[in-house]
């Protein structure tokens, strides 16, 4: 039986992250709630590299509206809590979302990278 409270409002059956949200593909989940999940990146670029993604299929930050304010609040509160639990909060970390081809986006389902455990350069490459 599916649980209607955890069903995404919109879903793309071809989308990699929608399939992870649906449990069709495996991932290491470090947080899950009604709106979003957080998973470990399959190819981490830093000692801590977590992806925070809405359950709903939103393509990128370019598709967000003011109505998504509560979702974004949850994203950042979750990132802050995970940074503490991962032990990266004290030294600092980075929260990044890539948009489109030149932004470096490779998966077209909105996600925020929470990266830490080493220092980063600025600007990014
Ligand atoms: P983007 O390049 O779109 O900003 O970030 C996509 C991220 O998703 C990359 O860091 C990549 O390593 C990660 N990724 C790609 N496929 C998978 C997967 O199947 N599982 C997980 N956990 N991460 C993935
Ligand atoms: Zn999706």
PDB file of C-alpha atoms and ligand atoms in Angstrom:
ATOM      1  CA  UNK A   1       0.000   0.000   0.000  1.00  0.00           C
ATOM      2  CA  UNK A   2       1.368   3.421  -0.875  1.00  0.00           C
ATOM      3  CA  UNK A   3       1.342   6.093   1.780  1.00  0.00           C
ATOM      4  CA  UNK A   4      -0.466   9.161   0.360  1.00  0.00           C
ATOM      5  CA  UNK A   5       1.253  11.489   2.843  1.00  0.00           C
ATOM      6  CA  UNK A   6       4.644  10.663   1.359  1.00  0.00           C
ATOM      7  CA  UNK A   7       3.605  10.722  -2.315  1.00  0.00           C
ATOM      8  CA  UNK A   8       5.161  13.561  -4.309  1.00  0.00           C
ATOM      9  CA  UNK A   9       2.750  16.103  -5.768  1.00  0.00           C
ATOM     10  CA  UNK A  10       4.489  15.895  -9.149  1.00  0.00           C
ATOM     11  CA  UNK A  11       6.697  13.123 -10.460  1.00  0.00           C
ATOM     12  CA  UNK A  12       8.633  12.413 -13.653  1.00  0.00           C
ATOM     13  CA  UNK A  13       8.906   8.637 -14.071  1.00  0.00           C
ATOM     14  CA  UNK A  14      12.096   9.059 -16.135  1.00  0.00           C
ATOM     15  CA  UNK A  15      13.822  11.237 -13.517  1.00  0.00           C
ATOM     16  CA  UNK A  16      16.678   9.652 -11.541  1.00  0.00           C
ATOM     17  CA  UNK A  17      15.932  11.537  -8.330  1.00  0.00           C
ATOM     18  CA  UNK A  18      12.156  10.956  -8.588  1.00  0.00           C
ATOM     19  CA  UNK A  19      12.976   7.269  -8.801  1.00  0.00           C
ATOM     20  CA  UNK A  20      15.185   7.516  -5.691  1.00  0.00           C
ATOM     21  CA  UNK A  21      12.408   9.405  -3.861  1.00  0.00           C
ATOM     22  CA  UNK A  22       9.972   6.641  -4.840  1.00  0.00           C
ATOM     23  CA  UNK A  23      12.340   3.971  -3.536  1.00  0.00           C
ATOM     24  CA  UNK A  24      12.780   2.440  -7.001  1.00  0.00           C
ATOM     25  CA  UNK A  25      16.534   3.077  -6.934  1.00  0.00           C
ATOM     26  CA  UNK A  26      18.759   2.749  -3.859  1.00  0.00           C
ATOM     27  CA  UNK A  27      20.378   5.617  -2.002  1.00  0.00           C
ATOM     28  CA  UNK A  28      21.902   6.211   1.401  1.00  0.00           C
ATOM     29  CA  UNK A  29      19.274   8.390   3.048  1.00  0.00           C
ATOM     30  CA  UNK A  30      20.360  10.588   5.942  1.00  0.00           C
ATOM     31  CA  UNK A  31      17.092  12.527   6.362  1.00  0.00           C
ATOM     32  CA  UNK A  32      13.508  12.079   5.192  1.00  0.00           C
ATOM     33  CA  UNK A  33      10.334  14.062   5.831  1.00  0.00           C
ATOM     34  CA  UNK A  34       7.062  14.904   4.048  1.00  0.00           C
ATOM     35  CA  UNK A  35       8.695  17.457   1.736  1.00  0.00           C
ATOM     36  CA  UNK A  36      12.253  16.342   1.103  1.00  0.00           C
ATOM     37  CA  UNK A  37      14.917  13.714   1.449  1.00  0.00           C
ATOM     38  CA  UNK A  38      18.677  14.008   1.954  1.00  0.00           C
ATOM     39  CA  UNK A  39      20.999  11.373   0.472  1.00  0.00           C
ATOM     40  CA  UNK A  40      24.735  10.857   0.252  1.00  0.00           C
ATOM     41  CA  UNK A  41      26.154  11.804  -3.154  1.00  0.00           C
ATOM     42  CA  UNK A  42      27.182   8.724  -5.126  1.00  0.00           C
ATOM     43  CA  UNK A  43      30.469  10.406  -6.157  1.00  0.00           C
ATOM     44  CA  UNK A  44      31.397  12.627  -3.209  1.00  0.00           C
ATOM     45  CA  UNK A  45      33.660  15.615  -3.974  1.00  0.00           C
ATOM     46  CA  UNK A  46      34.302  16.327  -0.287  1.00  0.00           C
ATOM     47  CA  UNK A  47      34.390  14.235   2.911  1.00  0.00           C
ATOM     48  CA  UNK A  48      30.757  15.171   3.554  1.00  0.00           C
ATOM     49  CA  UNK A  49      28.722  15.501   0.359  1.00  0.00           C
ATOM     50  CA  UNK A  50      24.964  15.272   0.833  1.00  0.00           C
ATOM     51  CA  UNK A  51      22.193  16.098  -1.635  1.00  0.00           C
ATOM     52  CA  UNK A  52      18.989  17.637  -0.268  1.00  0.00           C
ATOM     53  CA  UNK A  53      16.089  17.300  -2.692  1.00  0.00           C
ATOM     54  CA  UNK A  54      12.363  17.934  -2.647  1.00  0.00           C
ATOM     55  CA  UNK A  55      10.135  14.909  -3.097  1.00  0.00           C
ATOM     56  CA  UNK A  56       8.299  16.903  -5.748  1.00  0.00           C
ATOM     57  CA  UNK A  57       9.814  17.042  -9.243  1.00  0.00           C
ATOM     58  CA  UNK A  58      10.995  20.644  -9.551  1.00  0.00           C
ATOM     59  CA  UNK A  59      13.562  20.925 -12.359  1.00  0.00           C
ATOM     60  CA  UNK A  60      15.821  23.581 -10.839  1.00  0.00           C
ATOM     61  CA  UNK A  61      15.940  26.720  -8.717  1.00  0.00           C
ATOM     62  CA  UNK A  62      14.779  28.576 -11.823  1.00  0.00           C
ATOM     63  CA  UNK A  63      11.344  26.997 -11.303  1.00  0.00           C
ATOM     64  CA  UNK A  64      10.885  28.096  -7.693  1.00  0.00           C
ATOM     65  CA  UNK A  65       8.203  30.614  -6.725  1.00  0.00           C
ATOM     66  CA  UNK A  66       7.343  32.506  -3.554  1.00  0.00           C
ATOM     67  CA  UNK A  67       5.009  29.630  -2.666  1.00  0.00           C
ATOM     68  CA  UNK A  68       8.084  27.467  -2.222  1.00  0.00           C
ATOM     69  CA  UNK A  69       9.291  29.589   0.692  1.00  0.00           C
ATOM     70  CA  UNK A  70       8.380  26.989   3.354  1.00  0.00           C
ATOM     71  CA  UNK A  71      10.079  24.241   1.325  1.00  0.00           C
ATOM     72  CA  UNK A  72      13.246  26.328   1.070  1.00  0.00           C
ATOM     73  CA  UNK A  73      13.115  27.044   4.790  1.00  0.00           C
ATOM     74  CA  UNK A  74      12.996  23.309   5.372  1.00  0.00           C
ATOM     75  CA  UNK A  75      15.910  22.756   2.955  1.00  0.00           C
ATOM     76  CA  UNK A  76      18.158  25.183   4.815  1.00  0.00           C
ATOM     77  CA  UNK A  77      17.070  24.097   8.295  1.00  0.00           C
ATOM     78  CA  UNK A  78      17.763  20.502   7.255  1.00  0.00           C
ATOM     79  CA  UNK A  79      21.169  21.483   5.861  1.00  0.00           C
ATOM     80  CA  UNK A  80      22.085  23.236   9.108  1.00  0.00           C
ATOM     81  CA  UNK A  81      20.971  20.252  11.208  1.00  0.00           C
ATOM     82  CA  UNK A  82      22.869  17.821   8.973  1.00  0.00           C
ATOM     83  CA  UNK A  83      25.989  20.002   9.077  1.00  0.00           C
ATOM     84  CA  UNK A  84      25.892  19.742  12.870  1.00  0.00           C
ATOM     85  CA  UNK A  85      25.260  15.988  12.905  1.00  0.00           C
ATOM     86  CA  UNK A  86      28.012  15.413  10.301  1.00  0.00           C
ATOM     87  CA  UNK A  87      30.477  17.370  12.432  1.00  0.00           C
ATOM     88  CA  UNK A  88      31.227  19.973   9.767  1.00  0.00           C
ATOM     89  CA  UNK A  89      29.381  22.931  11.281  1.00  0.00           C
ATOM     90  CA  UNK A  90      32.196  24.469  13.295  1.00  0.00           C
ATOM     91  CA  UNK A  91      34.716  24.862  10.485  1.00  0.00           C
ATOM     92  CA  UNK A  92      32.174  25.848   7.849  1.00  0.00           C
ATOM     93  CA  UNK A  93      30.668  24.291   4.774  1.00  0.00           C
ATOM     94  CA  UNK A  94      29.046  25.094   1.456  1.00  0.00           C
ATOM     95  CA  UNK A  95      25.442  24.834   0.250  1.00  0.00           C
ATOM     96  CA  UNK A  96      25.200  24.944  -3.566  1.00  0.00           C
ATOM     97  CA  UNK A  97      22.523  24.481  -6.181  1.00  0.00           C
ATOM     98  CA  UNK A  98      23.542  24.360  -9.836  1.00  0.00           C
ATOM     99  CA  UNK A  99      21.148  25.646 -12.505  1.00  0.00           C
ATOM    100  CA  UNK A 100      21.266  24.574 -16.138  1.00  0.00           C
ATOM    101  CA  UNK A 101      24.146  23.621 -18.387  1.00  0.00           C
ATOM    102  CA  UNK A 102      26.565  26.447 -17.605  1.00  0.00           C
ATOM    103  CA  UNK A 103      25.703  26.218 -13.929  1.00  0.00           C
ATOM    104  CA  UNK A 104      26.931  22.612 -13.948  1.00  0.00           C
ATOM    105  CA  UNK A 105      23.561  20.937 -13.377  1.00  0.00           C
ATOM    106  CA  UNK A 106      23.623  17.291 -14.484  1.00  0.00           C
ATOM    107  CA  UNK A 107      20.435  15.986 -12.824  1.00  0.00           C
ATOM    108  CA  UNK A 108      17.315  17.965 -13.706  1.00  0.00           C
ATOM    109  CA  UNK A 109      15.597  17.606 -10.337  1.00  0.00           C
ATOM    110  CA  UNK A 110      16.256  20.437  -7.879  1.00  0.00           C
ATOM    111  CA  UNK A 111      18.876  19.537  -5.296  1.00  0.00           C
ATOM    112  CA  UNK A 112      21.143  21.349  -2.888  1.00  0.00           C
ATOM    113  CA  UNK A 113      24.683  20.082  -2.314  1.00  0.00           C
ATOM    114  CA  UNK A 114      25.756  20.217   1.338  1.00  0.00           C
ATOM    115  CA  UNK A 115      29.541  19.925   1.220  1.00  0.00           C
ATOM    116  CA  UNK A 116      32.100  20.062   4.007  1.00  0.00           C
ATOM    117  CA  UNK A 117      35.030  18.429   5.708  1.00  0.00           C
ATOM    118  CA  UNK A 118      37.632  20.365   3.712  1.00  0.00           C
ATOM    119  CA  UNK A 119      38.180  23.971   2.682  1.00  0.00           C
ATOM    120  CA  UNK A 120      36.869  25.250  -0.643  1.00  0.00           C
ATOM    121  CA  UNK A 121      38.184  27.850  -3.027  1.00  0.00           C
ATOM    122  CA  UNK A 122      36.251  30.840  -4.302  1.00  0.00           C
ATOM    123  CA  UNK A 123      35.081  31.331  -6.955  1.00  0.00           C
ATOM    124  CA  UNK A 124      34.257  27.749  -7.885  1.00  0.00           C
ATOM    125  CA  UNK A 125      35.813  26.493 -11.128  1.00  0.00           C
TER     126      UNK A 125
HETATM  127  P1  LIG B   1      24.511  18.433 -10.287  1.00  0.00           P
HETATM  128  O1  LIG B   1      25.675  18.173 -11.208  1.00  0.00           O
HETATM  129  O2  LIG B   1      23.210  18.263 -11.031  1.00  0.00           O
HETATM  130  O3  LIG B   1      24.596  19.728  -9.543  1.00  0.00           O
HETATM  131  O4  LIG B   1      24.589  17.329  -9.164  1.00  0.00           O
HETATM  132  C1  LIG B   1      24.183  16.016  -9.384  1.00  0.00           C
HETATM  133  C2  LIG B   1      24.842  15.181  -8.323  1.00  0.00           C
HETATM  134  O5  LIG B   1      24.160  13.925  -8.258  1.00  0.00           O
HETATM  135  C3  LIG B   1      26.307  14.853  -8.601  1.00  0.00           C
HETATM  136  O6  LIG B   1      27.114  15.323  -7.525  1.00  0.00           O
HETATM  137  C4  LIG B   1      26.336  13.339  -8.748  1.00  0.00           C
HETATM  138  O7  LIG B   1      27.497  12.744  -8.208  1.00  0.00           O
HETATM  139  C5  LIG B   1      25.080  12.914  -8.003  1.00  0.00           C
HETATM  140  N1  LIG B   1      24.466  11.684  -8.485  1.00  0.00           N
HETATM  141  C6  LIG B   1      24.296  11.302  -9.790  1.00  0.00           C
HETATM  142  N2  LIG B   1      23.661  10.128  -9.850  1.00  0.00           N
HETATM  143  C7  LIG B   1      23.427   9.749  -8.564  1.00  0.00           C
HETATM  144  C8  LIG B   1      22.791   8.608  -7.986  1.00  0.00           C
HETATM  145  O8  LIG B   1      22.316   7.688  -8.667  1.00  0.00           O
HETATM  146  N3  LIG B   1      22.738   8.568  -6.634  1.00  0.00           N
HETATM  147  C9  LIG B   1      23.254   9.563  -5.843  1.00  0.00           C
HETATM  148  N4  LIG B   1      23.143   9.413  -4.527  1.00  0.00           N
HETATM  149  N5  LIG B   1      23.855  10.661  -6.360  1.00  0.00           N
HETATM  150  C10 LIG B   1      23.930  10.746  -7.699  1.00  0.00           C
HETATM  151 ZN1  LIG B   2      12.446  14.313 -10.493  1.00  0.00          ZN
END
